[in-house]
Amino acid sequence: QVCRGLRTPRLPVWLCGVTGRHGVLFGTDHRLLSDWKSERVFQLYFYSGQREQTRAARLTIDTHSHPWEADRSEDPSSPGRRRPSVEMAIRTKWAGATVSWNGTDPFF
């Protein structure tokens, strides 16, 4: 039988399969599970277990960013506009969100 804590997690956690690799995206704020107001600006952590990753990357997610402030003169498929796969996975839950890697080079 599955323990109650595994059926109802206390913290948000997602297992990600992106571009053939696996990782864990998790948060430390339990309010993300029950209070939609806390989904404005929040922190998530990503860990993939890759050899070059020594600790979880801290990502800041802003779900109320202003997409109209983006530079529209650049083609969305150009290399300058491409986003890491992890960001695209995050946007499947929070469409239009901006993701800041907080100084870490996107590695996934």
mmCIF file of N, CA and C in Angstrom:
data_model
loop_
_atom_site.group_PDB
_atom_site.id
_atom_site.type_symbol
_atom_site.label_atom_id
_atom_site.label_comp_id
_atom_site.label_asym_id
_atom_site.label_seq_id
_atom_site.Cartn_x
_atom_site.Cartn_y
_atom_site.Cartn_z
ATOM 1 N N GLN A 1 0.832 -1.175 0.000
ATOM 2 C CA GLN A 1 0.000 0.000 0.000
ATOM 3 C C GLN A 1 0.889 1.256 0.000
ATOM 4 N N VAL A 2 0.441 2.264 -0.732
ATOM 5 C CA VAL A 2 1.195 3.506 -0.849
ATOM 6 C C VAL A 2 0.909 4.392 0.353
ATOM 7 N N CYS A 3 1.967 4.880 0.953
ATOM 8 C CA CYS A 3 1.829 5.765 2.115
ATOM 9 C C CYS A 3 1.130 7.071 1.713
ATOM 10 N N ARG A 4 0.406 7.658 2.610
ATOM 11 C CA ARG A 4 -0.376 8.863 2.354
ATOM 12 C C ARG A 4 0.502 10.013 1.855
ATOM 13 N N GLY A 5 1.722 10.136 2.395
ATOM 14 C CA GLY A 5 2.631 11.207 1.992
ATOM 15 C C GLY A 5 3.051 11.121 0.537
ATOM 16 N N LEU A 6 3.067 9.927 -0.025
ATOM 17 C CA LEU A 6 3.417 9.779 -1.438
ATOM 18 C C LEU A 6 2.236 10.105 -2.340
ATOM 19 N N ARG A 7 1.037 9.899 -1.859
ATOM 20 C CA ARG A 7 -0.152 10.223 -2.649
ATOM 21 C C ARG A 7 -0.420 11.716 -2.654
ATOM 22 N N THR A 8 -0.109 12.393 -1.568
ATOM 23 C CA THR A 8 -0.343 13.820 -1.441
ATOM 24 C C THR A 8 0.951 14.475 -0.961
ATOM 25 N N PRO A 9 1.790 14.916 -1.900
ATOM 26 C CA PRO A 9 3.080 15.495 -1.490
ATOM 27 C C PRO A 9 2.891 16.796 -0.711
ATOM 28 N N ARG A 10 3.824 17.063 0.172
ATOM 29 C CA ARG A 10 3.782 18.302 0.966
ATOM 30 C C ARG A 10 4.471 19.453 0.264
ATOM 31 N N LEU A 11 5.347 19.122 -0.673
ATOM 32 C CA LEU A 11 6.037 20.132 -1.472
ATOM 33 C C LEU A 11 5.859 19.776 -2.945
ATOM 34 N N PRO A 12 5.841 20.782 -3.827
ATOM 35 C CA PRO A 12 5.672 20.492 -5.249
ATOM 36 C C PRO A 12 6.927 19.842 -5.835
ATOM 37 N N VAL A 13 6.728 18.768 -6.561
ATOM 38 C CA VAL A 13 7.847 18.078 -7.212
ATOM 39 C C VAL A 13 7.360 17.479 -8.525
ATOM 40 N N TRP A 14 8.183 17.633 -9.569
ATOM 41 C CA TRP A 14 7.871 17.082 -10.873
ATOM 42 C C TRP A 14 9.080 16.315 -11.379
ATOM 43 N N LEU A 15 8.851 15.126 -11.883
ATOM 44 C CA LEU A 15 9.895 14.375 -12.562
ATOM 45 C C LEU A 15 9.807 14.752 -14.024
ATOM 46 N N CYS A 16 10.933 15.153 -14.603
ATOM 47 C CA CYS A 16 10.950 15.655 -15.973
ATOM 48 C C CYS A 16 11.751 14.735 -16.872
ATOM 49 N N GLY A 17 11.218 14.447 -18.015
ATOM 50 C CA GLY A 17 11.951 13.762 -19.066
ATOM 51 C C GLY A 17 12.059 14.727 -20.227
ATOM 52 N N VAL A 18 13.212 15.358 -20.385
ATOM 53 C CA VAL A 18 13.397 16.386 -21.397
ATOM 54 C C VAL A 18 14.571 15.988 -22.276
ATOM 55 N N THR A 19 14.338 15.964 -23.569
ATOM 56 C CA THR A 19 15.347 15.613 -24.580
ATOM 57 C C THR A 19 16.101 14.329 -24.218
ATOM 58 N N GLY A 20 15.358 13.338 -23.768
ATOM 59 C CA GLY A 20 15.962 12.040 -23.476
ATOM 60 C C GLY A 20 16.698 11.940 -22.161
ATOM 61 N N ARG A 21 16.687 12.992 -21.365
ATOM 62 C CA ARG A 21 17.333 12.977 -20.049
ATOM 63 C C ARG A 21 16.288 13.206 -18.978
ATOM 64 N N HIS A 22 16.599 12.775 -17.775
ATOM 65 C CA HIS A 22 15.658 12.921 -16.673
ATOM 66 C C HIS A 22 16.197 13.883 -15.627
ATOM 67 N N GLY A 23 15.280 14.553 -14.964
ATOM 68 C CA GLY A 23 15.652 15.479 -13.903
ATOM 69 C C GLY A 23 14.482 15.670 -12.961
ATOM 70 N N VAL A 24 14.728 16.399 -11.901
ATOM 71 C CA VAL A 24 13.709 16.695 -10.905
ATOM 72 C C VAL A 24 13.576 18.211 -10.789
ATOM 73 N N LEU A 25 12.361 18.678 -10.894
ATOM 74 C CA LEU A 25 12.040 20.086 -10.713
ATOM 75 C C LEU A 25 11.206 20.154 -9.442
ATOM 76 N N PHE A 26 11.648 20.936 -8.470
ATOM 77 C CA PHE A 26 10.942 20.949 -7.198
ATOM 78 C C PHE A 26 10.949 22.336 -6.578
ATOM 79 N N GLY A 27 10.013 22.538 -5.671
ATOM 80 C CA GLY A 27 9.915 23.799 -4.950
ATOM 81 C C GLY A 27 9.964 23.536 -3.463
ATOM 82 N N THR A 28 10.278 24.571 -2.703
ATOM 83 C CA THR A 28 10.331 24.436 -1.250
ATOM 84 C C THR A 28 9.190 25.188 -0.568
ATOM 85 N N ASP A 29 8.291 25.755 -1.356
ATOM 86 C CA ASP A 29 7.154 26.498 -0.810
ATOM 87 C C ASP A 29 5.891 25.651 -0.963
ATOM 88 N N HIS A 30 5.388 25.142 0.135
ATOM 89 C CA HIS A 30 4.214 24.270 0.103
ATOM 90 C C HIS A 30 2.964 24.987 -0.391
ATOM 91 N N ARG A 31 2.963 26.325 -0.365
ATOM 92 C CA ARG A 31 1.783 27.072 -0.821
ATOM 93 C C ARG A 31 1.522 26.911 -2.314
ATOM 94 N N LEU A 32 2.541 26.523 -3.089
ATOM 95 C CA LEU A 32 2.343 26.307 -4.521
ATOM 96 C C LEU A 32 1.333 25.193 -4.796
ATOM 97 N N LEU A 33 1.127 24.315 -3.841
ATOM 98 C CA LEU A 33 0.182 23.215 -4.020
ATOM 99 C C LEU A 33 -1.265 23.617 -3.744
ATOM 100 N N SER A 34 -1.468 24.679 -2.981
ATOM 101 C CA SER A 34 -2.830 24.975 -2.561
ATOM 102 C C SER A 34 -3.275 26.428 -2.738
ATOM 103 N N ASP A 35 -2.361 27.346 -2.977
ATOM 104 C CA ASP A 35 -2.725 28.758 -3.049
ATOM 105 C C ASP A 35 -2.277 29.336 -4.384
ATOM 106 N N TRP A 36 -3.215 29.554 -5.285
ATOM 107 C CA TRP A 36 -2.879 30.038 -6.617
ATOM 108 C C TRP A 36 -2.227 31.419 -6.579
ATOM 109 N N LYS A 37 -2.451 32.191 -5.525
ATOM 110 C CA LYS A 37 -1.854 33.530 -5.423
ATOM 111 C C LYS A 37 -0.334 33.460 -5.271
ATOM 112 N N SER A 38 0.165 32.348 -4.769
ATOM 113 C CA SER A 38 1.616 32.219 -4.601
ATOM 114 C C SER A 38 2.306 31.864 -5.916
ATOM 115 N N GLU A 39 1.534 31.686 -6.974
ATOM 116 C CA GLU A 39 2.092 31.353 -8.281
ATOM 117 C C GLU A 39 2.427 32.583 -9.107
ATOM 118 N N ARG A 40 2.657 33.708 -8.489
ATOM 119 C CA ARG A 40 3.024 34.896 -9.257
ATOM 120 C C ARG A 40 4.522 34.925 -9.535
ATOM 121 N N VAL A 41 5.319 35.025 -8.503
ATOM 122 C CA VAL A 41 6.774 34.939 -8.614
ATOM 123 C C VAL A 41 7.223 33.957 -7.543
ATOM 124 N N PHE A 42 7.932 32.926 -7.951
ATOM 125 C CA PHE A 42 8.338 31.898 -7.003
ATOM 126 C C PHE A 42 9.611 31.213 -7.484
ATOM 127 N N GLN A 43 10.201 30.456 -6.601
ATOM 128 C CA GLN A 43 11.453 29.750 -6.876
ATOM 129 C C GLN A 43 11.171 28.265 -7.119
ATOM 130 N N LEU A 44 11.847 27.715 -8.104
ATOM 131 C CA LEU A 44 11.885 26.274 -8.312
ATOM 132 C C LEU A 44 13.344 25.888 -8.428
ATOM 133 N N TYR A 45 13.643 24.651 -8.145
ATOM 134 C CA TYR A 45 15.005 24.133 -8.253
ATOM 135 C C TYR A 45 14.996 22.983 -9.238
ATOM 136 N N PHE A 46 16.064 22.895 -10.024
ATOM 137 C CA PHE A 46 16.169 21.819 -10.999
ATOM 138 C C PHE A 46 17.472 21.064 -10.784
ATOM 139 N N TYR A 47 17.357 19.754 -10.719
ATOM 140 C CA TYR A 47 18.541 18.916 -10.577
ATOM 141 C C TYR A 47 18.420 17.744 -11.535
ATOM 142 N N SER A 48 19.473 17.528 -12.316
ATOM 143 C CA SER A 48 19.438 16.468 -13.320
ATOM 144 C C SER A 48 20.407 15.334 -13.029
ATOM 145 N N GLY A 49 21.322 15.540 -12.105
ATOM 146 C CA GLY A 49 22.292 14.501 -11.802
ATOM 147 C C GLY A 49 23.403 14.384 -12.832
ATOM 148 N N GLN A 50 23.474 15.322 -13.764
ATOM 149 C CA GLN A 50 24.546 15.303 -14.751
ATOM 150 C C GLN A 50 25.877 15.553 -14.057
ATOM 151 N N ARG A 51 26.910 14.991 -14.619
ATOM 152 C CA ARG A 51 28.237 15.090 -14.019
ATOM 153 C C ARG A 51 28.673 16.540 -13.806
ATOM 154 N N GLU A 52 28.337 17.412 -14.748
ATOM 155 C CA GLU A 52 28.764 18.810 -14.630
ATOM 156 C C GLU A 52 27.911 19.631 -13.666
ATOM 157 N N GLN A 53 26.799 19.078 -13.187
ATOM 158 C CA GLN A 53 25.940 19.799 -12.246
ATOM 159 C C GLN A 53 26.293 19.385 -10.824
ATOM 160 N N THR A 54 26.815 20.329 -10.052
ATOM 161 C CA THR A 54 27.241 20.023 -8.686
ATOM 162 C C THR A 54 26.161 20.325 -7.644
ATOM 163 N N ARG A 55 25.169 21.147 -8.001
ATOM 164 C CA ARG A 55 24.065 21.454 -7.092
ATOM 165 C C ARG A 55 22.841 21.832 -7.920
ATOM 166 N N ALA A 56 21.703 21.877 -7.275
ATOM 167 C CA ALA A 56 20.459 22.221 -7.967
ATOM 168 C C ALA A 56 20.502 23.666 -8.457
ATOM 169 N N ALA A 57 20.002 23.885 -9.657
ATOM 170 C CA ALA A 57 19.924 25.238 -10.205
ATOM 171 C C ALA A 57 18.668 25.908 -9.656
ATOM 172 N N ARG A 58 18.823 27.122 -9.159
ATOM 173 C CA ARG A 58 17.686 27.876 -8.628
ATOM 174 C C ARG A 58 17.097 28.721 -9.751
ATOM 175 N N LEU A 59 15.818 28.487 -10.034
ATOM 176 C CA LEU A 59 15.124 29.201 -11.093
ATOM 177 C C LEU A 59 14.052 30.090 -10.476
ATOM 178 N N THR A 60 13.937 31.308 -10.976
ATOM 179 C CA THR A 60 12.869 32.198 -10.546
ATOM 180 C C THR A 60 11.837 32.240 -11.658
ATOM 181 N N ILE A 61 10.596 31.898 -11.317
ATOM 182 C CA ILE A 61 9.511 31.856 -12.284
ATOM 183 C C ILE A 61 8.610 33.055 -12.041
ATOM 184 N N ASP A 62 8.346 33.812 -13.107
ATOM 185 C CA ASP A 62 7.440 34.958 -13.037
ATOM 186 C C ASP A 62 6.293 34.692 -13.997
ATOM 187 N N THR A 63 5.128 34.407 -13.457
ATOM 188 C CA THR A 63 3.981 34.058 -14.302
ATOM 189 C C THR A 63 3.210 35.275 -14.782
ATOM 190 N N HIS A 64 3.551 36.446 -14.279
ATOM 191 C CA HIS A 64 2.869 37.670 -14.696
ATOM 192 C C HIS A 64 3.835 38.614 -15.401
ATOM 193 N N SER A 65 4.737 38.040 -16.160
ATOM 194 C CA SER A 65 5.669 38.884 -16.906
ATOM 195 C C SER A 65 4.894 39.604 -18.009
ATOM 196 N N HIS A 66 5.534 40.536 -18.642
ATOM 197 C CA HIS A 66 4.882 41.342 -19.663
ATOM 198 C C HIS A 66 5.437 40.982 -21.039
ATOM 199 N N PRO A 67 4.820 40.024 -21.724
ATOM 200 C CA PRO A 67 5.358 39.589 -23.007
ATOM 201 C C PRO A 67 5.364 40.679 -24.066
ATOM 202 N N TRP A 68 4.490 41.694 -23.926
ATOM 203 C CA TRP A 68 4.474 42.760 -24.914
ATOM 204 C C TRP A 68 5.709 43.639 -24.833
ATOM 205 N N GLU A 69 6.499 43.518 -23.764
ATOM 206 C CA GLU A 69 7.729 44.285 -23.642
ATOM 207 C C GLU A 69 8.900 43.603 -24.353
ATOM 208 N N ALA A 70 8.704 42.375 -24.831
ATOM 209 C CA ALA A 70 9.769 41.652 -25.525
ATOM 210 C C ALA A 70 10.039 42.280 -26.877
ATOM 211 N N ASP A 71 11.238 42.077 -27.381
ATOM 212 C CA ASP A 71 11.630 42.590 -28.686
ATOM 213 C C ASP A 71 10.941 41.762 -29.767
ATOM 214 N N ARG A 72 9.970 42.348 -30.447
ATOM 215 C CA ARG A 72 9.204 41.619 -31.459
ATOM 216 C C ARG A 72 9.899 41.621 -32.819
ATOM 217 N N SER A 73 10.972 42.371 -32.983
ATOM 218 C CA SER A 73 11.644 42.431 -34.275
ATOM 219 C C SER A 73 12.451 41.170 -34.551
ATOM 220 N N GLU A 74 12.717 40.376 -33.541
ATOM 221 C CA GLU A 74 13.510 39.169 -33.689
ATOM 222 C C GLU A 74 12.607 37.973 -33.960
ATOM 223 N N ASP A 75 12.996 37.146 -34.935
ATOM 224 C CA ASP A 75 12.244 35.944 -35.275
ATOM 225 C C ASP A 75 12.241 34.982 -34.085
ATOM 226 N N PRO A 76 11.066 34.450 -33.683
ATOM 227 C CA PRO A 76 10.998 33.568 -32.513
ATOM 228 C C PRO A 76 11.835 32.296 -32.643
ATOM 229 N N SER A 77 12.144 31.877 -33.863
ATOM 230 C CA SER A 77 12.936 30.657 -34.035
ATOM 231 C C SER A 77 14.433 30.935 -34.177
ATOM 232 N N SER A 78 14.826 32.211 -34.116
ATOM 233 C CA SER A 78 16.243 32.530 -34.234
ATOM 234 C C SER A 78 16.989 32.073 -32.982
ATOM 235 N N PRO A 79 18.304 31.829 -33.098
ATOM 236 C CA PRO A 79 19.066 31.339 -31.939
ATOM 237 C C PRO A 79 18.973 32.235 -30.710
ATOM 238 N N GLY A 80 18.810 33.539 -30.901
ATOM 239 C CA GLY A 80 18.706 34.439 -29.767
ATOM 240 C C GLY A 80 17.408 34.286 -28.990
ATOM 241 N N ARG A 81 16.383 33.701 -29.612
ATOM 242 C CA ARG A 81 15.077 33.547 -28.976
ATOM 243 C C ARG A 81 14.816 32.128 -28.483
ATOM 244 N N ARG A 82 15.662 31.178 -28.804
ATOM 245 C CA ARG A 82 15.455 29.810 -28.356
ATOM 246 C C ARG A 82 15.651 29.713 -26.854
ATOM 247 N N ARG A 83 14.886 28.846 -26.232
ATOM 248 C CA ARG A 83 14.937 28.675 -24.785
ATOM 249 C C ARG A 83 15.314 27.249 -24.434
ATOM 250 N N PRO A 84 15.937 27.053 -23.287
ATOM 251 C CA PRO A 84 16.276 25.693 -22.850
ATOM 252 C C PRO A 84 15.016 24.842 -22.679
ATOM 253 N N SER A 85 15.167 23.551 -22.867
ATOM 254 C CA SER A 85 14.047 22.615 -22.778
ATOM 255 C C SER A 85 13.355 22.660 -21.424
ATOM 256 N N VAL A 86 14.096 22.896 -20.362
ATOM 257 C CA VAL A 86 13.498 22.972 -19.028
ATOM 258 C C VAL A 86 12.516 24.139 -18.957
ATOM 259 N N GLU A 87 12.883 25.264 -19.542
ATOM 260 C CA GLU A 87 11.977 26.414 -19.548
ATOM 261 C C GLU A 87 10.707 26.089 -20.318
ATOM 262 N N MET A 88 10.848 25.398 -21.432
ATOM 263 C CA MET A 88 9.674 25.037 -22.214
ATOM 264 C C MET A 88 8.780 24.066 -21.440
ATOM 265 N N ALA A 89 9.385 23.171 -20.674
ATOM 266 C CA ALA A 89 8.604 22.248 -19.839
ATOM 267 C C ALA A 89 7.857 23.017 -18.756
ATOM 268 N N ILE A 90 8.501 24.011 -18.149
ATOM 269 C CA ILE A 90 7.853 24.837 -17.130
ATOM 270 C C ILE A 90 6.657 25.566 -17.734
ATOM 271 N N ARG A 91 6.794 25.999 -18.969
ATOM 272 C CA ARG A 91 5.705 26.734 -19.620
ATOM 273 C C ARG A 91 4.526 25.843 -19.997
ATOM 274 N N THR A 92 4.682 24.534 -19.914
ATOM 275 C CA THR A 92 3.505 23.681 -20.119
ATOM 276 C C THR A 92 2.550 23.803 -18.928
ATOM 277 N N LYS A 93 3.064 24.169 -17.767
ATOM 278 C CA LYS A 93 2.225 24.385 -16.578
ATOM 279 C C LYS A 93 1.852 25.863 -16.442
ATOM 280 N N TRP A 94 2.815 26.763 -16.681
ATOM 281 C CA TRP A 94 2.599 28.200 -16.551
ATOM 282 C C TRP A 94 2.910 28.868 -17.888
ATOM 283 N N ALA A 95 1.938 28.890 -18.772
ATOM 284 C CA ALA A 95 2.127 29.446 -20.116
ATOM 285 C C ALA A 95 2.536 30.914 -20.042
ATOM 286 N N GLY A 96 3.510 31.288 -20.835
ATOM 287 C CA GLY A 96 3.950 32.672 -20.893
ATOM 288 C C GLY A 96 4.849 33.119 -19.769
ATOM 289 N N ALA A 97 5.192 32.227 -18.863
ATOM 290 C CA ALA A 97 6.050 32.602 -17.735
ATOM 291 C C ALA A 97 7.471 32.887 -18.207
ATOM 292 N N THR A 98 8.131 33.800 -17.506
ATOM 293 C CA THR A 98 9.546 34.013 -17.755
ATOM 294 C C THR A 98 10.324 33.238 -16.698
ATOM 295 N N VAL A 99 11.478 32.728 -17.112
ATOM 296 C CA VAL A 99 12.305 31.921 -16.222
ATOM 297 C C VAL A 99 13.676 32.562 -16.135
ATOM 298 N N SER A 100 14.096 32.899 -14.930
ATOM 299 C CA SER A 100 15.435 33.432 -14.698
ATOM 300 C C SER A 100 16.287 32.338 -14.074
ATOM 301 N N TRP A 101 17.478 32.131 -14.634
ATOM 302 C CA TRP A 101 18.396 31.098 -14.124
ATOM 303 C C TRP A 101 19.294 31.665 -13.028
ATOM 304 N N ASN A 102 19.117 32.903 -12.655
ATOM 305 C CA ASN A 102 19.834 33.529 -11.535
ATOM 306 C C ASN A 102 21.361 33.364 -11.621
ATOM 307 N N GLY A 103 21.894 33.655 -12.779
ATOM 308 C CA GLY A 103 23.342 33.625 -12.954
ATOM 309 C C GLY A 103 23.911 32.287 -13.378
ATOM 310 N N THR A 104 23.130 31.228 -13.307
ATOM 311 C CA THR A 104 23.582 29.910 -13.754
ATOM 312 C C THR A 104 23.400 29.810 -15.253
ATOM 313 N N ASP A 105 24.379 29.291 -15.968
ATOM 314 C CA ASP A 105 24.221 29.075 -17.399
ATOM 315 C C ASP A 105 23.241 27.929 -17.616
ATOM 316 N N PRO A 106 22.198 28.135 -18.443
ATOM 317 C CA PRO A 106 21.271 27.043 -18.727
ATOM 318 C C PRO A 106 22.030 25.853 -19.308
ATOM 319 N N PHE A 107 21.866 24.693 -18.720
ATOM 320 C CA PHE A 107 22.667 23.545 -19.093
ATOM 321 C C PHE A 107 21.851 22.398 -19.648
ATOM 322 N N PHE A 108 20.569 22.527 -19.703
ATOM 323 C CA PHE A 108 19.732 21.400 -20.116
ATOM 324 C C PHE A 108 18.981 21.740 -21.351
#
